[in-house]
Amino acid sequence: MSFKIIKSEKAEQKYKEWKVLGKPIPCVNSYLKVTGKAAFTDDIIRPNMLYGKILRSPFAHAKIVKIDASEAEALPGVSSVITYKDVETMGVSQKPPAYILTDRVFYVGDVVAAVAAEDEAIAEEALDLIKVEYEPLPFWLTPEEASSAQPMHPEVTKDNIVVGMWPPYYRSVGDIKEGFKGSDIIVDVEFRKPNIKHMFLENFTAVAEWRGDELHVWSHPQVGAVSFAMMLASIFNVPTNKVHVYQCFIGGGFGGKMGDAPLRVAALAAMLAKKSGRPVKIRTNIREHFVEGAVLDPGISTFKYKIGADKLGNLKAIDATVWAGQGERSINLGIVYCGDTIFNTYRIPNRSFKAYPYYTNTPMSQALRAYGSQAGVPPLEEAVNEIAEKLGMDPVDFIIKNGLRDGDIVTQYLHNDFQLAGGSLPELVQKAAEIFNWKEKWKGWSVPTEISGSKRRGIGLAVATHTAWGVPQPDRVKDTVIIKVNVNDGTVEWVTDGRDIGSGFDTVVSQVIAEVLGIDIKDIIHAPPQSVGQPIGGWTFASKALQSTVFAAYNAANNLKRNIITAAASILNVDPNRLVLDLKGTRIYVAGDPTRYVKLSKIGEIYGGILIGIGSCPSHYEGPESYMDPVTGRRLGMKGMFCSFAEVEVDIETGKIDVIKLMVATQPGMILNPLMVYGQLIGSAVHGMGCMLWEGIIYDEKTGTPLNASFIEYPIPTALDVTEDQFVCVTIVDPDDAKLTPYRAKGIAEGIFAAMWHSIHMAVYNAIGRKIREFPLRPEKILRALGKAPFPQTKGVV
Amino acid sequence: MKRFEHFNAKTIDEAILLLEKYDGEAKVIAGGTDLIRVLKDDILPKYPKAIINLKTIANLEYIKEENGVLKIGSLTRLSDVASSSLIKTKYNLLSEACRSVGTPQIRNMGTIGGNLCQDVQCWYYRASKSLGKVFHCLRKGGNVCYAVSGDNRFHSIFGGKGCVAVCPSDVAIALTALDALVKTKGPLGERVFPVSELYKDAALNLGRSEIVTEIQVPEPPPEARQIWIKFRLRNSLDFAIVSVAVMLTLEEGVCKDVRIALGGVAPTPKRLKEVEDFLKGNYINSETAEKAGKMAVAKAFPLSHNAYKIPITESLVKRVILMAKDHRTLT
Amino acid sequence: MDEGKNDLINGARMRMQKIKLTINGKLYELILGYEVQPWHTLAFTLREKLGLTGTKIGCDRGECGACTVLMDGRPILSCLTLTVECDGKNIETIEGLLNSKTGKLHPIQEAFIESGAFQCGFCTPGMIMSAKALLQRNPNPTLEEIREAMSGNLCRCTGYIPIFNAIMKAAEKMRGMT
């Protein structure tokens, strides 16, 4: 088994106390998923339903001068056609830079019109009949071009700098001038990254139906159903309680279903449904997903990092700048996390991070298995590696010397700094290096560990820290969970408006509730999330579920239990502490004297026939006093700690790279469900291997068209590209590494993805002795770096 | 996918008749793994009015040996060709090439005739209507090849008349090295010709109503060594960046006969005649193999983005020859 | 696209032609031109016309394998298959895997659950169908054979390794049953 769990004594003790937590419990909706009964959006078939198709823009940037849909409307079988002209008549409100339909298109594949017809084929034929006259406008894909271009969204900004929810433009700590003055070695590193794509299997789909003034929408948003309903309500100017969003199972998200694409497809379906007076389904294909769906935030980027250290290898200063092409809109949170890596990976006293996020003519940028850390780590590690190499230091020693550790101050972008409570990179890397046998394998910088014919082997490692308990949003979405107990049989239902995207969120939350209420997980269900009548907050993103949703569920379950016990205590007239809640037996009895009990139904009567518990998650800024360090008086917080070790083999004649070994390691605190943790680690590792070796959007630079819009030319790993002995997942389990959550656990899936990219990158460098400061590391890049093929003239999009 | 008429042909003649009747506005379908993609992406300059199913024609799915010639019916599925013990034993090159096509599902659907007749993979030509942008390229009656001045990393390093897409068929490369023949039937009757003549300028060299009915492979000498290498990013699903097929017969270390064909580098399967002439009568060793690799790419003239295929081709040709010599297979 | 315009050609087309499909052991007769159109794919027919939505449409271009069903025992891509060309074929879909008498899960389904072989679950029905075809023809597969058999089914969540483990486990369970 390639999953190693190394437990501390404290961890062993905790595992003994738990009945449901810590066990490899399969996904709670397993039955539905293996039988094909889990209802994804496309599985919704409404009576009298029409099929919608979307007409997309051939231009990366253009104004629609004329649009004539009359021929399309006249085609027998066509029910309705919508263009931007319908927006006004239908009262659809839109806010730049996020349009449903407008007279401008911002990227190749942007939506121009949509058709609803009796048959998909007829709808497609109708698209051909829509006559559109465009006035092409200048377009740009790179931040370099954006900086000197005309404003894309003059309504909101004149300089093409993205107006995001998180303005990340500048942040500094200490004095970098002083820092560089005190440095003996200073290096400059320039690094580039292409646009990369989520490539989940379920493409954007929506079914919409109007029942009078009620809008019913089936969709797969990664935001919660309630939040999605609020967005639709504001688009269609209808009351939120008239928008019924049924959040179906989500066929992969990785952040790509948080963006506007699911919302836009749902809004288009709703517009068509309104005009047709019938339900409409829109299911897009992989090509449409490719042009419409989000890319990683930061997008096409250039990183320039300057870093200084003294002779002993102590880092002194970093001056980091990122220019990013963020697409036609972005919230910029990825850039924030990109900056986060600068501040919170190594102990560097003097730090500066500047970001220039530009509007570019590609779709919006969003999280991709993580917000921007995965993009921020490789350039930082490249810079740090070069320092270590110049000093002749082993990278493991370098991290042990400089890595972030327990008690250090974590600097955040928009919120207060906090003191790290648990977790330590030096400790993690030391342990992981032993398991990987690093010291024995390491032969020095740019020295292959093995040479055989044209094959060169090399090893590498990288570290990352990442948010492990949700986005720091004191004033924003807070999770709420409601738990209901059925008094007749003691079964339990819980709701929040979020849907598991495969990470095991509903399974772990169910485990937490089972643990508190002392029941079997089989007796709990997560009610299908829908907007009407359910609480807000269960967004599945930013590694937050383990903190926010689990915390909310923990509070809800404890509130519920307390209410039941209190009522029972007053009936039985005993000390509440002596009572045992036996939901399965539908009663509450006195410990040691089961004949003294009160039926659950009796308690139900007291509470008006229903037993519910409500709980929400405190923001860690408003959290309890235990969030303060008693000694320093500082507010405490957590970060995930991650490292990755890689061994690769490069064929210097063909440029092909084989990953021989990839070992990822983390300190997750306690593992609440090893099956889920292993799934996240191995899934991230394989996904990341694809990103580093092969993936990346290839554009036709003349037209801005993405050329590799398929699973054939956007090469995500296949079953024949992975073997079990390639991958090792290591977890160092200790409750003290996650002190601030109820069950001492923190999120791991995103950070591991951030760490692993660069480990392959460094290993390739050590194998072939050439620095390739970009990815993916396709054969052409390797051969060019080795001087065996010339570099093409490009704008540097990939 | 837009609408079309559909016919299940009972005989080849019926299919030809239908093709004639539709006068260029009908397409034949076998496995459909390429055609349905083409129709869904709506890339043809003229969407066909009719689709003619060949799978309903009896007796076009067979693998047999007759008088020292392997005969494969054009409707034989790739997975059946790949797993045939006869082909594995005597024509392993073909078996391996078929096994490297697409995915298991595609091999279960796709036929050997369909693989030979598939459309090119150029991403400018294939840009789907679903993307928004369609490139009206040379193949569609336009007057520009967008790949020449665009991103051509997967295109020809040996030029092309106009279109620089490469021959997408793995089977064609293997069959070229096996010196195979193709049998077709059209309105003018049947003809049999070398597989290499099936292609011209990145297109099929067939009459408009001509259908491939059989593949004929002469039996290689029992001592011949056959090797197939398909270089690609992933081990499944990908088309070849470069592929090499070799058939080598040695006599006491000296090359008695050799045929080498390259895929992924030219608009048609590229037979390396000069390299073959050099090797014949020479000892096969690392020196001659290396020279062969160099000769293979001596006349290459890459486009802006695909020069990296040259060192890959050079290395693979060398390796294939040495592997054949040592009786090694690819691991 | 005039209906019936070409009816005369060699009798290739007849009015009220029926497409007969055996799906999970049950015979379906679909009237061409009414329940099935020539351009309808098998995936579309199964899902939208017959309500067998267990088979998923992913890429809709034959690239991802989510739509995999078995036709005469072999895994094929239902998004690239025209329903009109399936007349007389025997189709198996994920809906046919449950034991029809006991309602119990198939050993492959059990093994997928126990091994954590899915996350989002969208590729799962196709994966399971490919696995079923493999274990039918090869009850004792090696890891290599499993990887090969699954190489036409993409998964972005799991990294495949839990899927390999599940199929190994399923093979064991199924061998134990006979």
PDB file of C-alpha atoms in Angstrom, chain A residues 86 343 354 504 527 530 541 574 618:
ATOM      1  CA  ASP A  86     -33.533  39.769 -25.326  1.00  0.00           C
ATOM      2  CA  PHE A 343       5.086  35.366   2.812  1.00  0.00           C
ATOM      3  CA  LYS A 354       3.493  43.085  -6.116  1.00  0.00           C
ATOM      4  CA  GLY A 504     -15.815  13.245   0.903  1.00  0.00           C
ATOM      5  CA  ALA A 527     -30.457  15.818   2.545  1.00  0.00           C
ATOM      6  CA  GLN A 530     -31.592  22.860  -2.553  1.00  0.00           C
ATOM      7  CA  PHE A 541     -13.938  25.101  -1.896  1.00  0.00           C
ATOM      8  CA  VAL A 574     -31.561  13.522  37.205  1.00  0.00           C
ATOM      9  CA  PRO A 618     -17.330  30.744  14.088  1.00  0.00           C
TER      10      PRO A 618
END
